[in-house]
Amino acid sequence: MLFNPAGKVFVGRRFGNAYPNAWQMPQGGIDAGESPKQAVMRELEEETGIAKADIIAETKDWLTYDLPEDIAGISWSGKYRGQIQKWFGLRFAGTDADIDLNADDMPEFCEWQWVTMEDLPGLIVPFKRHLYDALINEFHDLPDRILST
């Protein structure tokens, strides 16, 4: 969860999503030999071009979600039914000009915006809402912490 200096959260709208009006935060897998903290910084840069961010929080537990039956056989070639994720809160140390959705050869997002943390569940695909609710509950103090620095 990437926070700008105003305490708002970065979300991107994915290319080719079965839910065209759904947004999500950057996320991705952990490569062999990589720590979760290294992975979050790599994925953030790959998906958004952002290299200027500092980790300020980490979820206590890993969070999970399952794909709905109608897309479980399509997504990830039917190999997985959901994900288990470790989430981090990050302070964006750059400017909007640092955001480059085409930083990677295979862009994941077609557009982006900053939103309040409370607006996130309404923007997210329904099957991930419980995960985002848990994340918001755990990181509820981060916008105020960002604003006070």
CSV table of N, CA and C in Angstrom, one decimal:
chain,number,residue,atom,x,y,z
A,1,MET,N,0.9,-1.2,0.0
A,1,MET,CA,0.0,0.0,0.0
A,1,MET,C,0.9,1.2,0.0
A,2,LEU,N,0.9,1.9,-1.1
A,2,LEU,CA,1.8,3.1,-1.3
A,2,LEU,C,1.0,4.4,-1.0
A,3,PHE,N,1.5,5.2,0.0
A,3,PHE,CA,0.9,6.4,0.4
A,3,PHE,C,1.7,7.6,-0.2
A,4,ASN,N,1.0,8.6,-0.7
A,4,ASN,CA,1.6,9.8,-1.1
A,4,ASN,C,1.7,10.8,0.1
A,5,PRO,N,2.3,11.9,0.0
A,5,PRO,CA,2.4,12.8,1.1
A,5,PRO,C,1.1,13.3,1.7
A,6,ALA,N,0.0,13.3,0.9
A,6,ALA,CA,-1.3,13.7,1.3
A,6,ALA,C,-2.0,12.5,2.1
A,7,GLY,N,-1.4,11.3,2.2
A,7,GLY,CA,-2.0,10.2,2.9
A,7,GLY,C,-2.9,9.4,2.0
A,8,LYS,N,-2.9,9.7,0.7
A,8,LYS,CA,-3.8,8.9,-0.3
A,8,LYS,C,-3.0,7.7,-0.8
A,9,VAL,N,-3.7,6.7,-1.3
A,9,VAL,CA,-3.2,5.4,-1.7
A,9,VAL,C,-3.2,5.3,-3.2
A,10,PHE,N,-2.1,4.7,-3.8
A,10,PHE,CA,-2.0,4.5,-5.2
A,10,PHE,C,-2.8,3.3,-5.6
A,11,VAL,N,-3.6,3.4,-6.6
A,11,VAL,CA,-4.3,2.2,-7.2
A,11,VAL,C,-4.1,2.3,-8.7
A,12,GLY,N,-4.1,1.2,-9.4
A,12,GLY,CA,-4.0,1.1,-10.8
A,12,GLY,C,-5.1,0.2,-11.4
A,13,ARG,N,-5.5,0.5,-12.6
A,13,ARG,CA,-6.5,-0.3,-13.3
A,13,ARG,C,-5.7,-1.2,-14.3
A,14,ARG,N,-6.0,-2.5,-14.1
A,14,ARG,CA,-5.2,-3.5,-14.9
A,14,ARG,C,-5.7,-3.5,-16.3
A,15,PHE,N,-4.7,-3.8,-17.2
A,15,PHE,CA,-5.0,-4.2,-18.6
A,15,PHE,C,-5.8,-5.5,-18.6
A,16,GLY,N,-6.8,-5.6,-19.5
A,16,GLY,CA,-7.4,-6.9,-19.8
A,16,GLY,C,-8.1,-7.6,-18.6
A,17,ASN,N,-8.5,-6.8,-17.6
A,17,ASN,CA,-9.1,-7.4,-16.5
A,17,ASN,C,-10.5,-7.8,-16.8
A,18,ALA,N,-11.0,-9.0,-16.3
A,18,ALA,CA,-12.3,-9.4,-16.4
A,18,ALA,C,-13.3,-8.5,-15.8
A,19,TYR,N,-12.8,-7.6,-14.9
A,19,TYR,CA,-13.6,-6.6,-14.2
A,19,TYR,C,-13.0,-5.3,-14.6
A,20,PRO,N,-13.5,-4.7,-15.7
A,20,PRO,CA,-12.9,-3.5,-16.3
A,20,PRO,C,-12.9,-2.3,-15.4
A,21,ASN,N,-13.8,-2.2,-14.5
A,21,ASN,CA,-13.9,-1.0,-13.7
A,21,ASN,C,-13.2,-1.2,-12.3
A,22,ALA,N,-12.5,-2.3,-12.2
A,22,ALA,CA,-11.9,-2.6,-10.9
A,22,ALA,C,-10.4,-2.2,-10.9
A,23,TRP,N,-10.0,-1.7,-9.7
A,23,TRP,CA,-8.7,-1.2,-9.5
A,23,TRP,C,-8.0,-2.1,-8.5
A,24,GLN,N,-6.7,-2.0,-8.4
A,24,GLN,CA,-5.9,-2.7,-7.4
A,24,GLN,C,-4.6,-2.0,-7.1
A,25,MET,N,-4.0,-2.4,-6.0
A,25,MET,CA,-2.7,-1.9,-5.6
A,25,MET,C,-1.7,-2.8,-6.3
A,26,PRO,N,-0.5,-2.2,-6.5
A,26,PRO,CA,0.6,-3.1,-7.0
A,26,PRO,C,0.8,-4.3,-6.1
A,27,GLN,N,1.1,-5.4,-6.8
A,27,GLN,CA,1.4,-6.6,-6.0
A,27,GLN,C,2.1,-7.6,-6.9
A,28,GLY,N,2.7,-8.6,-6.4
A,28,GLY,CA,3.4,-9.6,-7.2
A,28,GLY,C,4.0,-10.7,-6.4
A,29,GLY,N,4.7,-11.6,-7.1
A,29,GLY,CA,5.3,-12.8,-6.5
A,29,GLY,C,6.7,-12.5,-5.9
A,30,ILE,N,7.1,-13.4,-5.1
A,30,ILE,CA,8.5,-13.3,-4.5
A,30,ILE,C,9.3,-14.3,-5.3
A,31,ASP,N,10.4,-13.8,-5.9
A,31,ASP,CA,11.3,-14.6,-6.7
A,31,ASP,C,12.2,-15.4,-5.8
A,32,ALA,N,12.8,-16.5,-6.3
A,32,ALA,CA,13.7,-17.4,-5.5
A,32,ALA,C,14.8,-16.5,-5.0
A,33,GLY,N,15.1,-16.7,-3.7
A,33,GLY,CA,16.2,-16.0,-3.1
A,33,GLY,C,15.9,-14.6,-2.7
A,34,GLU,N,14.7,-14.2,-2.8
A,34,GLU,CA,14.3,-12.8,-2.6
A,34,GLU,C,13.5,-12.8,-1.3
A,35,SER,N,13.7,-11.8,-0.5
A,35,SER,CA,12.8,-11.6,0.7
A,35,SER,C,11.5,-10.8,0.3
A,36,PRO,N,10.5,-10.9,1.2
A,36,PRO,CA,9.3,-10.2,0.9
A,36,PRO,C,9.5,-8.7,0.7
A,37,LYS,N,10.4,-8.1,1.5
A,37,LYS,CA,10.7,-6.7,1.4
A,37,LYS,C,11.4,-6.4,0.1
A,38,GLN,N,12.3,-7.2,-0.4
A,38,GLN,CA,12.9,-7.0,-1.7
A,38,GLN,C,11.9,-7.1,-2.8
A,39,ALA,N,11.0,-8.1,-2.6
A,39,ALA,CA,10.0,-8.3,-3.7
A,39,ALA,C,9.1,-7.1,-3.8
A,40,VAL,N,8.6,-6.5,-2.7
A,40,VAL,CA,7.7,-5.4,-2.8
A,40,VAL,C,8.4,-4.2,-3.5
A,41,MET,N,9.6,-4.0,-3.2
A,41,MET,CA,10.3,-2.9,-3.9
A,41,MET,C,10.5,-3.1,-5.4
A,42,ARG,N,10.8,-4.4,-5.7
A,42,ARG,CA,11.0,-4.8,-7.1
A,42,ARG,C,9.7,-4.7,-7.9
A,43,GLU,N,8.6,-5.3,-7.3
A,43,GLU,CA,7.3,-5.2,-8.0
A,43,GLU,C,6.8,-3.8,-8.1
A,44,LEU,N,7.0,-3.0,-7.1
A,44,LEU,CA,6.6,-1.6,-7.2
A,44,LEU,C,7.2,-0.9,-8.4
A,45,GLU,N,8.5,-1.1,-8.5
A,45,GLU,CA,9.2,-0.4,-9.6
A,45,GLU,C,8.8,-1.0,-11.0
A,46,GLU,N,8.7,-2.3,-11.0
A,46,GLU,CA,8.3,-3.0,-12.3
A,46,GLU,C,6.9,-2.5,-12.8
A,47,GLU,N,5.9,-2.4,-11.8
A,47,GLU,CA,4.6,-2.1,-12.2
A,47,GLU,C,4.3,-0.6,-12.3
A,48,THR,N,5.1,0.3,-11.6
A,48,THR,CA,4.7,1.7,-11.6
A,48,THR,C,5.9,2.6,-11.9
A,49,GLY,N,7.1,2.0,-12.0
A,49,GLY,CA,8.3,2.9,-12.3
A,49,GLY,C,8.8,3.5,-11.0
A,50,ILE,N,8.1,3.3,-9.9
A,50,ILE,CA,8.5,4.0,-8.7
A,50,ILE,C,9.7,3.3,-8.0
A,51,ALA,N,10.7,4.1,-7.8
A,51,ALA,CA,11.9,3.6,-7.1
A,51,ALA,C,12.1,4.3,-5.8
A,52,LYS,N,11.3,5.4,-5.6
A,52,LYS,CA,11.5,6.3,-4.4
A,52,LYS,C,10.4,6.0,-3.4
A,53,ALA,N,10.6,5.0,-2.6
A,53,ALA,CA,9.6,4.7,-1.5
A,53,ALA,C,10.3,4.1,-0.4
A,54,ASP,N,9.7,4.3,0.8
A,54,ASP,CA,10.3,3.7,2.0
A,54,ASP,C,9.2,2.8,2.7
A,55,ILE,N,9.6,1.6,3.1
A,55,ILE,CA,8.7,0.8,3.9
A,55,ILE,C,8.6,1.3,5.3
A,56,ILE,N,7.3,1.5,5.7
A,56,ILE,CA,7.0,2.0,7.0
A,56,ILE,C,6.2,1.1,7.9
A,57,ALA,N,5.6,0.1,7.2
A,57,ALA,CA,4.8,-0.9,8.0
A,57,ALA,C,4.7,-2.2,7.3
A,58,GLU,N,4.3,-3.2,8.0
A,58,GLU,CA,4.2,-4.6,7.5
A,58,GLU,C,3.1,-5.3,8.2
A,59,THR,N,2.2,-6.0,7.4
A,59,THR,CA,1.2,-6.8,8.1
A,59,THR,C,1.7,-7.8,9.0
A,60,LYS,N,1.0,-8.0,10.1
A,60,LYS,CA,1.4,-9.0,11.1
A,60,LYS,C,1.4,-10.4,10.5
A,61,ASP,N,0.3,-10.6,9.7
A,61,ASP,CA,0.1,-12.0,9.2
A,61,ASP,C,0.1,-11.9,7.6
A,62,TRP,N,0.1,-13.0,7.0
A,62,TRP,CA,-0.1,-13.2,5.6
A,62,TRP,C,-1.6,-13.1,5.4
A,63,LEU,N,-2.1,-12.5,4.3
A,63,LEU,CA,-3.5,-12.4,4.0
A,63,LEU,C,-3.8,-13.2,2.7
A,64,THR,N,-5.0,-13.7,2.7
A,64,THR,CA,-5.4,-14.6,1.6
A,64,THR,C,-6.7,-14.2,0.9
A,65,TYR,N,-6.8,-14.7,-0.4
A,65,TYR,CA,-8.1,-14.6,-1.1
A,65,TYR,C,-8.1,-15.8,-2.0
A,66,ASP,N,-9.4,-16.2,-2.4
A,66,ASP,CA,-9.6,-17.2,-3.4
A,66,ASP,C,-10.3,-16.6,-4.6
A,67,LEU,N,-10.0,-17.1,-5.7
A,67,LEU,CA,-10.6,-16.7,-7.0
A,67,LEU,C,-12.0,-17.3,-7.0
A,68,PRO,N,-13.0,-16.6,-7.6
A,68,PRO,CA,-14.3,-17.1,-7.8
A,68,PRO,C,-14.2,-18.3,-8.8
A,69,GLU,N,-15.1,-19.3,-8.6
A,69,GLU,CA,-15.1,-20.5,-9.5
A,69,GLU,C,-15.1,-20.2,-11.0
A,70,ASP,N,-15.8,-19.1,-11.4
A,70,ASP,CA,-16.0,-18.8,-12.8
A,70,ASP,C,-14.7,-18.3,-13.4
A,71,ILE,N,-13.7,-17.8,-12.6
A,71,ILE,CA,-12.4,-17.4,-13.2
A,71,ILE,C,-11.2,-18.2,-12.7
A,72,ALA,N,-11.5,-19.1,-11.8
A,72,ALA,CA,-10.3,-19.9,-11.2
A,72,ALA,C,-9.6,-20.7,-12.2
A,73,GLY,N,-10.4,-21.3,-13.2
A,73,GLY,CA,-9.8,-22.1,-14.2
A,73,GLY,C,-9.1,-21.3,-15.4
A,74,ILE,N,-9.4,-20.0,-15.4
A,74,ILE,CA,-8.9,-19.1,-16.5
A,74,ILE,C,-7.6,-18.4,-16.0
A,75,SER,N,-7.7,-17.8,-14.8
A,75,SER,CA,-6.5,-17.0,-14.3
A,75,SER,C,-5.4,-18.0,-14.0
A,76,TRP,N,-4.2,-17.5,-14.2
A,76,TRP,CA,-3.0,-18.3,-13.9
A,76,TRP,C,-3.0,-19.7,-14.6
A,77,SER,N,-3.7,-19.8,-15.7
A,77,SER,CA,-3.8,-21.0,-16.5
A,77,SER,C,-4.5,-22.1,-15.6
A,78,GLY,N,-5.3,-21.8,-14.6
A,78,GLY,CA,-5.9,-22.8,-13.8
A,78,GLY,C,-5.0,-23.4,-12.8
A,79,LYS,N,-3.8,-23.0,-12.7
A,79,LYS,CA,-2.8,-23.6,-11.8
A,79,LYS,C,-3.0,-23.3,-10.3
A,80,TYR,N,-3.6,-22.1,-10.0
A,80,TYR,CA,-3.8,-21.7,-8.6
A,80,TYR,C,-5.2,-21.3,-8.4
A,81,ARG,N,-5.7,-21.4,-7.2
A,81,ARG,CA,-7.1,-21.0,-6.8
A,81,ARG,C,-7.2,-19.7,-6.1
A,82,GLY,N,-6.0,-19.1,-5.7
A,82,GLY,CA,-6.0,-17.9,-4.9
A,82,GLY,C,-4.6,-17.5,-4.6
A,83,GLN,N,-4.4,-16.6,-3.7
A,83,GLN,CA,-3.1,-16.2,-3.3
A,83,GLN,C,-3.0,-16.0,-1.8
A,84,ILE,N,-1.8,-16.1,-1.3
A,84,ILE,CA,-1.4,-15.7,0.0
A,84,ILE,C,-0.4,-14.6,-0.1
A,85,GLN,N,-0.7,-13.5,0.6
A,85,GLN,CA,0.1,-12.3,0.4
A,85,GLN,C,0.6,-11.6,1.7
A,86,LYS,N,1.8,-11.1,1.6
A,86,LYS,CA,2.4,-10.3,2.7
A,86,LYS,C,2.3,-8.9,2.2
A,87,TRP,N,1.7,-8.0,3.0
A,87,TRP,CA,1.5,-6.6,2.6
A,87,TRP,C,2.4,-5.6,3.4
A,88,PHE,N,2.8,-4.5,2.7
A,88,PHE,CA,3.6,-3.5,3.3
A,88,PHE,C,3.0,-2.2,3.1
A,89,GLY,N,3.2,-1.3,4.0
A,89,GLY,CA,2.8,0.1,3.9
A,89,GLY,C,4.1,0.9,3.5
A,90,LEU,N,4.0,1.7,2.4
A,90,LEU,CA,5.1,2.4,1.9
A,90,LEU,C,4.8,3.9,1.8
A,91,ARG,N,5.8,4.7,2.1
A,91,ARG,CA,5.7,6.2,2.0
A,91,ARG,C,6.4,6.5,0.6
A,92,PHE,N,5.6,7.2,-0.3
A,92,PHE,CA,6.1,7.6,-1.6
A,92,PHE,C,7.0,8.8,-1.4
A,93,ALA,N,8.3,8.7,-1.8
A,93,ALA,CA,9.3,9.8,-1.6
A,93,ALA,C,9.6,10.5,-2.9
A,94,GLY,N,8.8,10.3,-3.9
A,94,GLY,CA,9.0,10.9,-5.2
A,94,GLY,C,7.8,11.9,-5.5
A,95,THR,N,7.7,12.1,-6.8
A,95,THR,CA,6.6,13.0,-7.3
A,95,THR,C,5.8,12.2,-8.3
A,96,ASP,N,4.6,12.7,-8.6
A,96,ASP,CA,3.8,12.0,-9.6
A,96,ASP,C,4.5,11.8,-11.0
A,97,ALA,N,5.5,12.7,-11.3
A,97,ALA,CA,6.2,12.5,-12.5
A,97,ALA,C,7.1,11.3,-12.5
A,98,ASP,N,7.4,10.7,-11.3
A,98,ASP,CA,8.2,9.5,-11.2
A,98,ASP,C,7.4,8.2,-11.6
A,99,ILE,N,6.1,8.4,-11.7
A,99,ILE,CA,5.2,7.2,-12.0
A,99,ILE,C,5.2,7.0,-13.5
A,100,ASP,N,5.6,5.7,-13.9
A,100,ASP,CA,5.7,5.3,-15.3
A,100,ASP,C,5.1,3.9,-15.4
A,101,LEU,N,3.9,3.9,-15.9
A,101,LEU,CA,3.2,2.6,-16.0
A,101,LEU,C,3.8,1.7,-17.1
A,102,ASN,N,4.7,2.3,-17.9
A,102,ASN,CA,5.3,1.6,-19.0
A,102,ASN,C,6.8,1.3,-18.7
A,103,ALA,N,7.1,1.3,-17.4
A,103,ALA,CA,8.5,1.0,-17.0
A,103,ALA,C,8.9,-0.4,-17.3
A,104,ASP,N,8.0,-1.3,-17.4
A,104,ASP,CA,8.3,-2.7,-17.7
A,104,ASP,C,7.9,-3.0,-19.1
A,105,ASP,N,8.5,-4.1,-19.7
A,105,ASP,CA,8.1,-4.4,-21.1
A,105,ASP,C,6.7,-4.9,-21.2
A,106,MET,N,6.1,-5.4,-20.1
A,106,MET,CA,4.8,-5.9,-20.1
A,106,MET,C,4.0,-5.1,-19.0
A,107,PRO,N,3.5,-3.9,-19.3
A,107,PRO,CA,2.8,-3.1,-18.4
A,107,PRO,C,1.6,-3.9,-17.8
A,108,GLU,N,1.3,-3.7,-16.5
A,108,GLU,CA,0.1,-4.3,-15.9
A,108,GLU,C,-1.0,-3.3,-15.7
A,109,PHE,N,-0.7,-2.0,-15.6
A,109,PHE,CA,-1.8,-1.0,-15.4
A,109,PHE,C,-1.9,-0.1,-16.6
A,110,CYS,N,-3.2,0.3,-16.9
A,110,CYS,CA,-3.4,1.2,-18.0
A,110,CYS,C,-3.7,2.6,-17.5
A,111,GLU,N,-4.0,2.8,-16.3
A,111,GLU,CA,-4.2,4.1,-15.7
A,111,GLU,C,-4.0,4.0,-14.1
A,112,TRP,N,-3.9,5.1,-13.5
A,112,TRP,CA,-3.6,5.1,-12.0
A,112,TRP,C,-4.3,6.3,-11.4
A,113,GLN,N,-4.5,6.3,-10.1
A,113,GLN,CA,-5.0,7.4,-9.4
A,113,GLN,C,-4.6,7.3,-7.9
A,114,TRP,N,-4.7,8.4,-7.2
A,114,TRP,CA,-4.6,8.4,-5.7
A,114,TRP,C,-6.0,8.5,-5.1
A,115,VAL,N,-6.3,7.6,-4.1
A,115,VAL,CA,-7.6,7.6,-3.5
A,115,VAL,C,-7.4,7.5,-2.0
A,116,THR,N,-8.5,7.8,-1.3
A,116,THR,CA,-8.4,7.6,0.2
A,116,THR,C,-8.5,6.1,0.5
A,117,MET,N,-7.9,5.7,1.6
A,117,MET,CA,-7.9,4.3,2.0
A,117,MET,C,-9.3,3.8,2.1
A,118,GLU,N,-10.2,4.7,2.6
A,118,GLU,CA,-11.6,4.3,2.8
A,118,GLU,C,-12.4,4.0,1.5
A,119,ASP,N,-11.9,4.6,0.4
A,119,ASP,CA,-12.5,4.4,-0.9
A,119,ASP,C,-12.1,3.0,-1.5
A,120,LEU,N,-11.0,2.4,-1.0
A,120,LEU,CA,-10.5,1.2,-1.7
A,120,LEU,C,-11.5,0.1,-1.9
A,121,PRO,N,-12.2,-0.3,-0.8
A,121,PRO,CA,-13.1,-1.5,-1.0
A,121,PRO,C,-14.1,-1.3,-2.2
A,122,GLY,N,-14.6,-0.2,-2.4
A,122,GLY,CA,-15.5,0.1,-3.5
A,122,GLY,C,-14.9,0.0,-4.9
A,123,LEU,N,-13.6,0.1,-5.0
A,123,LEU,CA,-12.9,0.1,-6.2
A,123,LEU,C,-12.4,-1.3,-6.6
A,124,ILE,N,-12.3,-2.2,-5.7
A,124,ILE,CA,-11.7,-3.5,-5.8
A,124,ILE,C,-12.6,-4.6,-6.3
A,125,VAL,N,-12.1,-5.6,-7.0
A,125,VAL,CA,-12.9,-6.7,-7.4
A,125,VAL,C,-13.6,-7.3,-6.1
A,126,PRO,N,-14.8,-7.7,-6.2
A,126,PRO,CA,-15.5,-8.2,-5.0
A,126,PRO,C,-14.8,-9.3,-4.2
A,127,PHE,N,-14.1,-10.2,-4.9
A,127,PHE,CA,-13.5,-11.3,-4.2
A,127,PHE,C,-12.2,-11.0,-3.4
A,128,LYS,N,-11.7,-9.7,-3.6
A,128,LYS,CA,-10.6,-9.3,-2.8
A,128,LYS,C,-11.0,-8.3,-1.7
A,129,ARG,N,-12.2,-8.0,-1.6
A,129,ARG,CA,-12.6,-6.9,-0.7
A,129,ARG,C,-12.3,-7.3,0.8
A,130,HIS,N,-12.5,-8.5,1.2
A,130,HIS,CA,-12.3,-8.9,2.6
A,130,HIS,C,-10.8,-8.7,2.9
A,131,LEU,N,-9.9,-9.0,1.9
A,131,LEU,CA,-8.5,-8.8,2.1
A,131,LEU,C,-8.2,-7.3,2.3
A,132,TYR,N,-8.8,-6.4,1.4
A,132,TYR,CA,-8.5,-5.0,1.5
A,132,TYR,C,-9.1,-4.5,2.8
A,133,ASP,N,-10.3,-5.0,3.3
A,133,ASP,CA,-10.8,-4.5,4.6
A,133,ASP,C,-9.9,-4.9,5.7
A,134,ALA,N,-9.3,-6.1,5.7
A,134,ALA,CA,-8.3,-6.4,6.7
A,134,ALA,C,-7.1,-5.5,6.7
A,135,LEU,N,-6.6,-5.3,5.5
A,135,LEU,CA,-5.5,-4.4,5.3
A,135,LEU,C,-5.7,-3.0,5.8
A,136,ILE,N,-6.9,-2.4,5.5
A,136,ILE,CA,-7.3,-1.1,5.9
A,136,ILE,C,-7.3,-1.1,7.5
A,137,ASN,N,-7.9,-2.1,8.0
A,137,ASN,CA,-8.0,-2.2,9.5
A,137,ASN,C,-6.6,-2.2,10.1
A,138,GLU,N,-5.7,-2.9,9.6
A,138,GLU,CA,-4.3,-3.0,10.1
A,138,GLU,C,-3.5,-1.7,9.9
A,139,PHE,N,-3.7,-1.1,8.8
A,139,PHE,CA,-2.9,0.1,8.4
A,139,PHE,C,-3.7,1.4,8.6
A,140,HIS,N,-4.8,1.3,9.4
A,140,HIS,CA,-5.7,2.5,9.6
A,140,HIS,C,-5.0,3.8,10.0
A,141,ASP,N,-3.8,3.7,10.8
A,141,ASP,CA,-3.2,4.8,11.3
A,141,ASP,C,-2.1,5.4,10.3
A,142,LEU,N,-1.8,4.7,9.2
A,142,LEU,CA,-0.7,5.2,8.3
A,142,LEU,C,-1.0,6.5,7.7
A,143,PRO,N,-2.2,6.8,7.2
A,143,PRO,CA,-2.4,8.2,6.6
A,143,PRO,C,-2.1,9.3,7.6
A,144,ASP,N,-2.5,9.2,8.8
A,144,ASP,CA,-2.2,10.2,9.8
A,144,ASP,C,-0.7,10.2,10.1
A,145,ARG,N,0.0,9.1,10.1
A,145,ARG,CA,1.4,9.1,10.3
A,145,ARG,C,2.2,9.7,9.2
A,146,ILE,N,1.7,9.5,8.0
A,146,ILE,CA,2.3,10.2,6.8
A,146,ILE,C,2.1,11.7,6.9
A,147,LEU,N,0.9,12.1,7.2
A,147,LEU,CA,0.6,13.6,7.3
A,147,LEU,C,1.4,14.3,8.4
A,148,SER,N,1.8,13.5,9.4
A,148,SER,CA,2.5,14.2,10.6
A,148,SER,C,4.0,14.2,10.4
A,149,THR,N,4.5,13.7,9.3
A,149,THR,CA,5.9,13.8,9.0
A,149,THR,C,6.3,14.8,8.1
